[in-house]
Amino acid sequence: MITCIIIEDEPLAAEKLKGYIEKIDFLDLRATFNNGVSAISYLNRSKVDLIFLDICMDELDGMQLMAALMNLPKIIITSAESQYALLSYEYSVSDYLLKPFGFDRLIKAVNKVADEMKNQTIAEPSFVFVKTEYRTERIDLSQIQYIVGMKDYLSIVLENKAVMTLMSFSDILQLLPASKFSRVHKSYIVALDKIKHIERNRIHIGDERIPVSESHKTQFFNLLKAHKHTG
């Protein structure tokens, strides 16, 4: 399953693209944005595999958005302007679709992305290092149950202890595999494999009851669905 978002300021173009994506069973559309500013805010707290990105937008255009992101996912440009094609490839975009394009051209582009992802040989990490007071500590990912925000600190709750770190949520999310961990609330990240059950938007991990907020609900349950399909 390839998770993706659309960033497109033309409503008709966005609806057409959304309709195409819904026909492709290995694409999981997480969100659609009509401007780059809202998309940046989303991408700072959530990871996706692929962005369908328009170039010409107000406030923050597609080129500026790619320059602003530190860790770019796969990018498929969807633009009515051809003059940005050469420049866009400096960001290693997977394909450049010139509007208007049909479903056949889109499926060719997403198949290319799927092939690129299959050929990536970078293994997911089994551990991370975090700074705690006067030392840097190794944390085995398999030991993490959940992470909770506590004022200026994060508490990484392991199976046998808790580790306090001054990292932000966005920093720790950059280290964690997006397929195994999900932010479910402004104050919580959970390890999917530690969830016992979910009841009334409350995640049960050990003796902890963790709320799922409305702002993270759709993303979390989509990730659970994708995890179930690949598990």
PDB file of C-alpha atoms in Angstrom:
ATOM      1  CA  MET A   1       0.000   0.000   0.000  1.00  0.00           C
ATOM      2  CA  ILE A   2       1.356   3.428  -1.009  1.00  0.00           C
ATOM      3  CA  THR A   3       0.083   6.277   1.162  1.00  0.00           C
ATOM      4  CA  CYS A   4      -0.369   9.571  -0.659  1.00  0.00           C
ATOM      5  CA  ILE A   5      -1.775  13.092  -0.529  1.00  0.00           C
ATOM      6  CA  ILE A   6      -2.916  15.575  -3.187  1.00  0.00           C
ATOM      7  CA  ILE A   7      -1.773  19.210  -3.142  1.00  0.00           C
ATOM      8  CA  GLU A   8      -3.817  20.983  -5.815  1.00  0.00           C
ATOM      9  CA  ASP A   9      -5.492  24.412  -5.745  1.00  0.00           C
ATOM     10  CA  GLU A  10      -7.898  23.782  -8.641  1.00  0.00           C
ATOM     11  CA  PRO A  11     -11.011  22.030  -7.231  1.00  0.00           C
ATOM     12  CA  LEU A  12     -11.962  20.312 -10.495  1.00  0.00           C
ATOM     13  CA  ALA A  13      -8.421  19.040 -11.066  1.00  0.00           C
ATOM     14  CA  ALA A  14      -8.261  17.790  -7.473  1.00  0.00           C
ATOM     15  CA  GLU A  15     -11.586  15.927  -7.809  1.00  0.00           C
ATOM     16  CA  LYS A  16     -10.527  14.357 -11.106  1.00  0.00           C
ATOM     17  CA  LEU A  17      -7.223  13.202  -9.622  1.00  0.00           C
ATOM     18  CA  LYS A  18      -8.960  11.884  -6.509  1.00  0.00           C
ATOM     19  CA  GLY A  19     -11.295   9.848  -8.720  1.00  0.00           C
ATOM     20  CA  TYR A  20      -8.341   8.339 -10.565  1.00  0.00           C
ATOM     21  CA  ILE A  21      -6.562   7.466  -7.321  1.00  0.00           C
ATOM     22  CA  GLU A  22      -9.638   5.718  -5.930  1.00  0.00           C
ATOM     23  CA  LYS A  23      -9.492   3.313  -8.892  1.00  0.00           C
ATOM     24  CA  ILE A  24      -5.963   2.173  -7.981  1.00  0.00           C
ATOM     25  CA  ASP A  25      -6.137  -0.409  -5.211  1.00  0.00           C
ATOM     26  CA  PHE A  26      -2.555  -0.006  -3.975  1.00  0.00           C
ATOM     27  CA  LEU A  27      -2.914   3.751  -3.372  1.00  0.00           C
ATOM     28  CA  ASP A  28      -4.207   4.990  -0.004  1.00  0.00           C
ATOM     29  CA  LEU A  29      -5.225   8.661  -0.255  1.00  0.00           C
ATOM     30  CA  ARG A  30      -4.804  10.233   3.189  1.00  0.00           C
ATOM     31  CA  ALA A  31      -5.713  13.883   2.516  1.00  0.00           C
ATOM     32  CA  THR A  32      -6.238  16.582  -0.127  1.00  0.00           C
ATOM     33  CA  PHE A  33      -4.979  20.162   0.257  1.00  0.00           C
ATOM     34  CA  ASN A  34      -5.685  23.261  -1.830  1.00  0.00           C
ATOM     35  CA  ASN A  35      -2.557  25.095  -0.671  1.00  0.00           C
ATOM     36  CA  GLY A  36       1.037  24.340   0.241  1.00  0.00           C
ATOM     37  CA  VAL A  37       0.917  25.936   3.693  1.00  0.00           C
ATOM     38  CA  SER A  38      -1.699  23.500   5.043  1.00  0.00           C
ATOM     39  CA  ALA A  39       0.129  20.624   3.395  1.00  0.00           C
ATOM     40  CA  ILE A  40       3.438  21.548   5.058  1.00  0.00           C
ATOM     41  CA  SER A  41       1.712  21.588   8.446  1.00  0.00           C
ATOM     42  CA  TYR A  42       0.320  18.104   7.789  1.00  0.00           C
ATOM     43  CA  LEU A  43       3.640  16.726   6.513  1.00  0.00           C
ATOM     44  CA  ASN A  44       5.472  18.013   9.579  1.00  0.00           C
ATOM     45  CA  ARG A  45       3.438  15.662  11.748  1.00  0.00           C
ATOM     46  CA  SER A  46       2.581  12.837   9.321  1.00  0.00           C
ATOM     47  CA  LYS A  47       4.576  10.768   6.868  1.00  0.00           C
ATOM     48  CA  VAL A  48       3.332   9.669   3.451  1.00  0.00           C
ATOM     49  CA  ASP A  49       4.985   7.744   0.628  1.00  0.00           C
ATOM     50  CA  LEU A  50       3.872   9.936  -2.278  1.00  0.00           C
ATOM     51  CA  ILE A  51       2.708  13.486  -3.030  1.00  0.00           C
ATOM     52  CA  PHE A  52       0.737  14.481  -6.124  1.00  0.00           C
ATOM     53  CA  LEU A  53       1.930  18.080  -6.329  1.00  0.00           C
ATOM     54  CA  ASP A  54       0.741  21.046  -8.358  1.00  0.00           C
ATOM     55  CA  ILE A  55       3.391  23.691  -9.091  1.00  0.00           C
ATOM     56  CA  CYS A  56       1.521  26.974  -9.463  1.00  0.00           C
ATOM     57  CA  MET A  57      -0.234  27.810  -6.190  1.00  0.00           C
ATOM     58  CA  ASP A  58      -0.641  30.948  -4.092  1.00  0.00           C
ATOM     59  CA  GLU A  59       1.327  31.538  -0.866  1.00  0.00           C
ATOM     60  CA  LEU A  60       3.613  28.500  -1.208  1.00  0.00           C
ATOM     61  CA  ASP A  61       4.083  26.982  -4.659  1.00  0.00           C
ATOM     62  CA  GLY A  62       5.171  23.441  -5.436  1.00  0.00           C
ATOM     63  CA  MET A  63       8.847  24.297  -5.931  1.00  0.00           C
ATOM     64  CA  GLN A  64       8.976  26.189  -2.624  1.00  0.00           C
ATOM     65  CA  LEU A  65       7.236  23.316  -0.861  1.00  0.00           C
ATOM     66  CA  MET A  66       9.797  20.783  -2.098  1.00  0.00           C
ATOM     67  CA  ALA A  67      12.613  23.098  -1.011  1.00  0.00           C
ATOM     68  CA  ALA A  68      11.055  23.483   2.451  1.00  0.00           C
ATOM     69  CA  LEU A  69      10.716  19.767   3.199  1.00  0.00           C
ATOM     70  CA  MET A  70      13.779  18.096   4.699  1.00  0.00           C
ATOM     71  CA  ASN A  71      12.803  14.499   3.890  1.00  0.00           C
ATOM     72  CA  LEU A  72      10.941  14.405   0.606  1.00  0.00           C
ATOM     73  CA  PRO A  73       8.648  11.484  -0.117  1.00  0.00           C
ATOM     74  CA  LYS A  74       8.125  10.395  -3.716  1.00  0.00           C
ATOM     75  CA  ILE A  75       6.775  13.247  -5.843  1.00  0.00           C
ATOM     76  CA  ILE A  76       4.586  13.187  -8.957  1.00  0.00           C
ATOM     77  CA  ILE A  77       4.164  16.691 -10.352  1.00  0.00           C
ATOM     78  CA  THR A  78       0.746  17.522 -11.835  1.00  0.00           C
ATOM     79  CA  SER A  79       0.985  20.852 -13.643  1.00  0.00           C
ATOM     80  CA  ALA A  80      -0.406  22.762 -16.601  1.00  0.00           C
ATOM     81  CA  GLU A  81       3.004  24.422 -17.026  1.00  0.00           C
ATOM     82  CA  SER A  82       5.836  22.592 -18.788  1.00  0.00           C
ATOM     83  CA  GLN A  83       8.614  25.105 -18.053  1.00  0.00           C
ATOM     84  CA  TYR A  84       9.216  23.773 -14.541  1.00  0.00           C
ATOM     85  CA  ALA A  85       9.898  20.191 -15.652  1.00  0.00           C
ATOM     86  CA  LEU A  86      13.697  20.419 -15.836  1.00  0.00           C
ATOM     87  CA  LEU A  87      14.010  22.334 -12.560  1.00  0.00           C
ATOM     88  CA  SER A  88      11.706  19.915 -10.744  1.00  0.00           C
ATOM     89  CA  TYR A  89      13.996  16.977 -11.473  1.00  0.00           C
ATOM     90  CA  GLU A  90      16.613  18.578  -9.214  1.00  0.00           C
ATOM     91  CA  TYR A  91      14.355  17.267  -6.448  1.00  0.00           C
ATOM     92  CA  SER A  92      14.391  13.741  -7.953  1.00  0.00           C
ATOM     93  CA  VAL A  93      10.687  13.784  -8.766  1.00  0.00           C
ATOM     94  CA  SER A  94       9.381  10.440 -10.003  1.00  0.00           C
ATOM     95  CA  ASP A  95       7.325  11.861 -12.861  1.00  0.00           C
ATOM     96  CA  TYR A  96       5.947  15.078 -14.316  1.00  0.00           C
ATOM     97  CA  LEU A  97       2.347  14.914 -15.575  1.00  0.00           C
ATOM     98  CA  LEU A  98       1.281  17.738 -17.854  1.00  0.00           C
ATOM     99  CA  LYS A  99      -2.403  18.678 -17.506  1.00  0.00           C
ATOM    100  CA  PRO A 100      -4.718  17.552 -18.853  1.00  0.00           C
ATOM    101  CA  PHE A 101      -3.596  13.946 -18.436  1.00  0.00           C
ATOM    102  CA  GLY A 102      -5.617  10.753 -18.537  1.00  0.00           C
ATOM    103  CA  PHE A 103      -5.870   7.732 -16.292  1.00  0.00           C
ATOM    104  CA  ASP A 104      -3.458   5.747 -18.466  1.00  0.00           C
ATOM    105  CA  ARG A 105      -0.719   8.346 -17.941  1.00  0.00           C
ATOM    106  CA  LEU A 106      -1.346   8.437 -14.198  1.00  0.00           C
ATOM    107  CA  ILE A 107      -1.192   4.655 -13.787  1.00  0.00           C
ATOM    108  CA  LYS A 108       2.124   4.643 -15.646  1.00  0.00           C
ATOM    109  CA  ALA A 109       3.491   7.231 -13.191  1.00  0.00           C
ATOM    110  CA  VAL A 110       2.302   5.430 -10.044  1.00  0.00           C
ATOM    111  CA  ASN A 111       3.611   2.097 -11.321  1.00  0.00           C
ATOM    112  CA  LYS A 112       6.974   3.798 -11.696  1.00  0.00           C
ATOM    113  CA  VAL A 113       6.782   4.943  -8.063  1.00  0.00           C
ATOM    114  CA  ALA A 114       5.829   1.417  -6.948  1.00  0.00           C
ATOM    115  CA  ASP A 115       8.852   0.005  -8.779  1.00  0.00           C
ATOM    116  CA  GLU A 116      11.138   2.626  -7.208  1.00  0.00           C
ATOM    117  CA  MET A 117       9.870   1.748  -3.743  1.00  0.00           C
ATOM    118  CA  LYS A 118      10.364  -1.983  -4.330  1.00  0.00           C
ATOM    119  CA  ASN A 119      13.947  -1.317  -5.374  1.00  0.00           C
ATOM    120  CA  GLN A 120      14.762   0.671  -2.246  1.00  0.00           C
ATOM    121  CA  THR A 121      16.985  -1.527  -0.112  1.00  0.00           C
ATOM    122  CA  ILE A 122      17.170   0.669   2.994  1.00  0.00           C
ATOM    123  CA  ALA A 123      15.955  -1.468   5.881  1.00  0.00           C
ATOM    124  CA  GLU A 124      13.860  -0.004   8.652  1.00  0.00           C
ATOM    125  CA  PRO A 125      15.946   0.631  11.784  1.00  0.00           C
ATOM    126  CA  SER A 126      15.577  -1.664  14.784  1.00  0.00           C
ATOM    127  CA  PHE A 127      16.758   0.989  17.255  1.00  0.00           C
ATOM    128  CA  VAL A 128      17.243   4.753  17.655  1.00  0.00           C
ATOM    129  CA  PHE A 129      19.456   6.933  19.830  1.00  0.00           C
ATOM    130  CA  VAL A 130      17.908   9.688  21.961  1.00  0.00           C
ATOM    131  CA  LYS A 131      19.528  12.237  24.252  1.00  0.00           C
ATOM    132  CA  THR A 132      18.545  11.911  27.910  1.00  0.00           C
ATOM    133  CA  GLU A 133      19.967  14.445  30.377  1.00  0.00           C
ATOM    134  CA  TYR A 134      23.734  13.746  30.354  1.00  0.00           C
ATOM    135  CA  ARG A 135      23.931  10.800  27.977  1.00  0.00           C
ATOM    136  CA  THR A 136      22.708   9.435  24.653  1.00  0.00           C
ATOM    137  CA  GLU A 137      20.711   6.242  25.083  1.00  0.00           C
ATOM    138  CA  ARG A 138      19.920   3.482  22.633  1.00  0.00           C
ATOM    139  CA  ILE A 139      16.213   2.626  22.424  1.00  0.00           C
ATOM    140  CA  ASP A 140      15.156  -0.667  20.833  1.00  0.00           C
ATOM    141  CA  LEU A 141      12.031   0.045  18.783  1.00  0.00           C
ATOM    142  CA  SER A 142      10.533  -3.318  19.701  1.00  0.00           C
ATOM    143  CA  GLN A 143      10.486  -2.191  23.360  1.00  0.00           C
ATOM    144  CA  ILE A 144       8.502   1.030  22.784  1.00  0.00           C
ATOM    145  CA  GLN A 145       4.874   0.855  23.883  1.00  0.00           C
ATOM    146  CA  TYR A 146       3.915   4.495  23.461  1.00  0.00           C
ATOM    147  CA  ILE A 147       5.329   8.020  23.732  1.00  0.00           C
ATOM    148  CA  VAL A 148       3.629  10.744  25.737  1.00  0.00           C
ATOM    149  CA  GLY A 149       4.298  14.479  25.814  1.00  0.00           C
ATOM    150  CA  MET A 150       5.030  15.962  29.255  1.00  0.00           C
ATOM    151  CA  LYS A 151       5.433  19.741  28.988  1.00  0.00           C
ATOM    152  CA  ASP A 152       8.857  20.280  27.388  1.00  0.00           C
ATOM    153  CA  TYR A 153       9.761  16.578  27.433  1.00  0.00           C
ATOM    154  CA  LEU A 154       8.714  13.345  25.803  1.00  0.00           C
ATOM    155  CA  SER A 155       8.428  10.215  27.885  1.00  0.00           C
ATOM    156  CA  ILE A 156       9.249   7.115  25.833  1.00  0.00           C
ATOM    157  CA  VAL A 157       7.470   4.321  27.667  1.00  0.00           C
ATOM    158  CA  LEU A 158       9.228   0.988  27.220  1.00  0.00           C
ATOM    159  CA  GLU A 159       8.235  -2.439  28.474  1.00  0.00           C
ATOM    160  CA  ASN A 160      10.382  -2.122  31.597  1.00  0.00           C
ATOM    161  CA  LYS A 161      11.025   1.619  32.079  1.00  0.00           C
ATOM    162  CA  ALA A 162      10.393   5.143  30.742  1.00  0.00           C
ATOM    163  CA  VAL A 163      13.046   7.336  29.118  1.00  0.00           C
ATOM    164  CA  MET A 164      12.742  11.139  29.198  1.00  0.00           C
ATOM    165  CA  THR A 165      14.061  13.199  26.294  1.00  0.00           C
ATOM    166  CA  LEU A 166      13.891  16.853  25.219  1.00  0.00           C
ATOM    167  CA  MET A 167      13.011  15.906  21.623  1.00  0.00           C
ATOM    168  CA  SER A 168       9.873  17.267  19.955  1.00  0.00           C
ATOM    169  CA  PHE A 169       7.140  15.083  18.463  1.00  0.00           C
ATOM    170  CA  SER A 170       8.211  16.034  14.936  1.00  0.00           C
ATOM    171  CA  ASP A 171      11.828  15.076  15.729  1.00  0.00           C
ATOM    172  CA  ILE A 172      10.974  11.655  17.151  1.00  0.00           C
ATOM    173  CA  LEU A 173       8.566  10.911  14.288  1.00  0.00           C
ATOM    174  CA  GLN A 174      11.420  11.452  11.831  1.00  0.00           C
ATOM    175  CA  LEU A 175      13.257   8.564  13.529  1.00  0.00           C
ATOM    176  CA  LEU A 176      10.366   6.116  13.843  1.00  0.00           C
ATOM    177  CA  PRO A 177       9.180   3.836  10.999  1.00  0.00           C
ATOM    178  CA  ALA A 178       5.859   5.288   9.806  1.00  0.00           C
ATOM    179  CA  SER A 179       4.471   1.779   9.229  1.00  0.00           C
ATOM    180  CA  LYS A 180       4.888   0.841  12.916  1.00  0.00           C
ATOM    181  CA  PHE A 181       4.188   4.018  14.889  1.00  0.00           C
ATOM    182  CA  SER A 182       1.366   6.540  14.670  1.00  0.00           C
ATOM    183  CA  ARG A 183       0.587   9.839  16.326  1.00  0.00           C
ATOM    184  CA  VAL A 184      -2.968   9.525  17.631  1.00  0.00           C
ATOM    185  CA  HIS A 185      -3.265  12.670  19.749  1.00  0.00           C
ATOM    186  CA  LYS A 186      -1.350  15.919  20.255  1.00  0.00           C
ATOM    187  CA  SER A 187       0.232  14.237  23.297  1.00  0.00           C
ATOM    188  CA  TYR A 188       0.624  10.608  22.178  1.00  0.00           C
ATOM    189  CA  ILE A 189       2.405   8.337  19.691  1.00  0.00           C
ATOM    190  CA  VAL A 190       1.605   4.613  19.859  1.00  0.00           C
ATOM    191  CA  ALA A 191       3.351   1.459  18.673  1.00  0.00           C
ATOM    192  CA  LEU A 192       0.834  -0.427  16.550  1.00  0.00           C
ATOM    193  CA  ASP A 193       2.042  -3.861  17.620  1.00  0.00           C
ATOM    194  CA  LYS A 194       1.503  -3.019  21.303  1.00  0.00           C
ATOM    195  CA  ILE A 195      -2.205  -2.206  20.936  1.00  0.00           C
ATOM    196  CA  LYS A 196      -4.386  -4.759  22.775  1.00  0.00           C
ATOM    197  CA  HIS A 197      -7.683  -3.331  21.562  1.00  0.00           C
ATOM    198  CA  ILE A 198      -9.497  -0.082  20.748  1.00  0.00           C
ATOM    199  CA  GLU A 199     -12.769   0.834  22.397  1.00  0.00           C
ATOM    200  CA  ARG A 200     -14.710   4.085  21.990  1.00  0.00           C
ATOM    201  CA  ASN A 201     -11.703   5.902  20.505  1.00  0.00           C
ATOM    202  CA  ARG A 202      -9.511   4.740  23.398  1.00  0.00           C
ATOM    203  CA  ILE A 203      -6.423   2.659  22.660  1.00  0.00           C
ATOM    204  CA  HIS A 204      -5.590   0.061  25.302  1.00  0.00           C
ATOM    205  CA  ILE A 205      -1.857  -0.590  25.701  1.00  0.00           C
ATOM    206  CA  GLY A 206      -1.029  -2.392  28.934  1.00  0.00           C
ATOM    207  CA  ASP A 207      -2.864  -0.482  31.662  1.00  0.00           C
ATOM    208  CA  GLU A 208      -2.826   2.788  29.727  1.00  0.00           C
ATOM    209  CA  ARG A 209      -5.926   4.201  27.993  1.00  0.00           C
ATOM    210  CA  ILE A 210      -4.818   6.505  25.198  1.00  0.00           C
ATOM    211  CA  PRO A 211      -7.305   8.848  23.467  1.00  0.00           C
ATOM    212  CA  VAL A 212      -7.566   9.135  19.686  1.00  0.00           C
ATOM    213  CA  SER A 213      -8.221  12.780  18.777  1.00  0.00           C
ATOM    214  CA  GLU A 214     -10.466  13.867  15.907  1.00  0.00           C
ATOM    215  CA  SER A 215      -7.523  15.505  14.097  1.00  0.00           C
ATOM    216  CA  HIS A 216      -5.544  12.226  14.010  1.00  0.00           C
ATOM    217  CA  LYS A 217      -8.431   9.749  13.813  1.00  0.00           C
ATOM    218  CA  THR A 218      -8.617   9.296  10.024  1.00  0.00           C
ATOM    219  CA  GLN A 219      -4.873   8.942   9.569  1.00  0.00           C
ATOM    220  CA  PHE A 220      -4.588   6.433  12.429  1.00  0.00           C
ATOM    221  CA  PHE A 221      -7.402   4.156  11.285  1.00  0.00           C
ATOM    222  CA  ASN A 222      -6.156   4.275   7.681  1.00  0.00           C
ATOM    223  CA  LEU A 223      -2.755   3.147   8.939  1.00  0.00           C
ATOM    224  CA  LEU A 224      -4.375   0.324  10.912  1.00  0.00           C
ATOM    225  CA  LYS A 225      -6.235  -0.760   7.783  1.00  0.00           C
ATOM    226  CA  ALA A 226      -3.022  -0.708   5.711  1.00  0.00           C
ATOM    227  CA  HIS A 227      -1.199  -2.597   8.502  1.00  0.00           C
ATOM    228  CA  LYS A 228      -3.877  -5.268   8.479  1.00  0.00           C
ATOM    229  CA  HIS A 229      -3.625  -5.701   4.700  1.00  0.00           C
ATOM    230  CA  THR A 230       0.157  -6.077   4.792  1.00  0.00           C
ATOM    231  CA  GLY A 231       0.335  -8.109   8.003  1.00  0.00           C
TER     232      GLY A 231
END
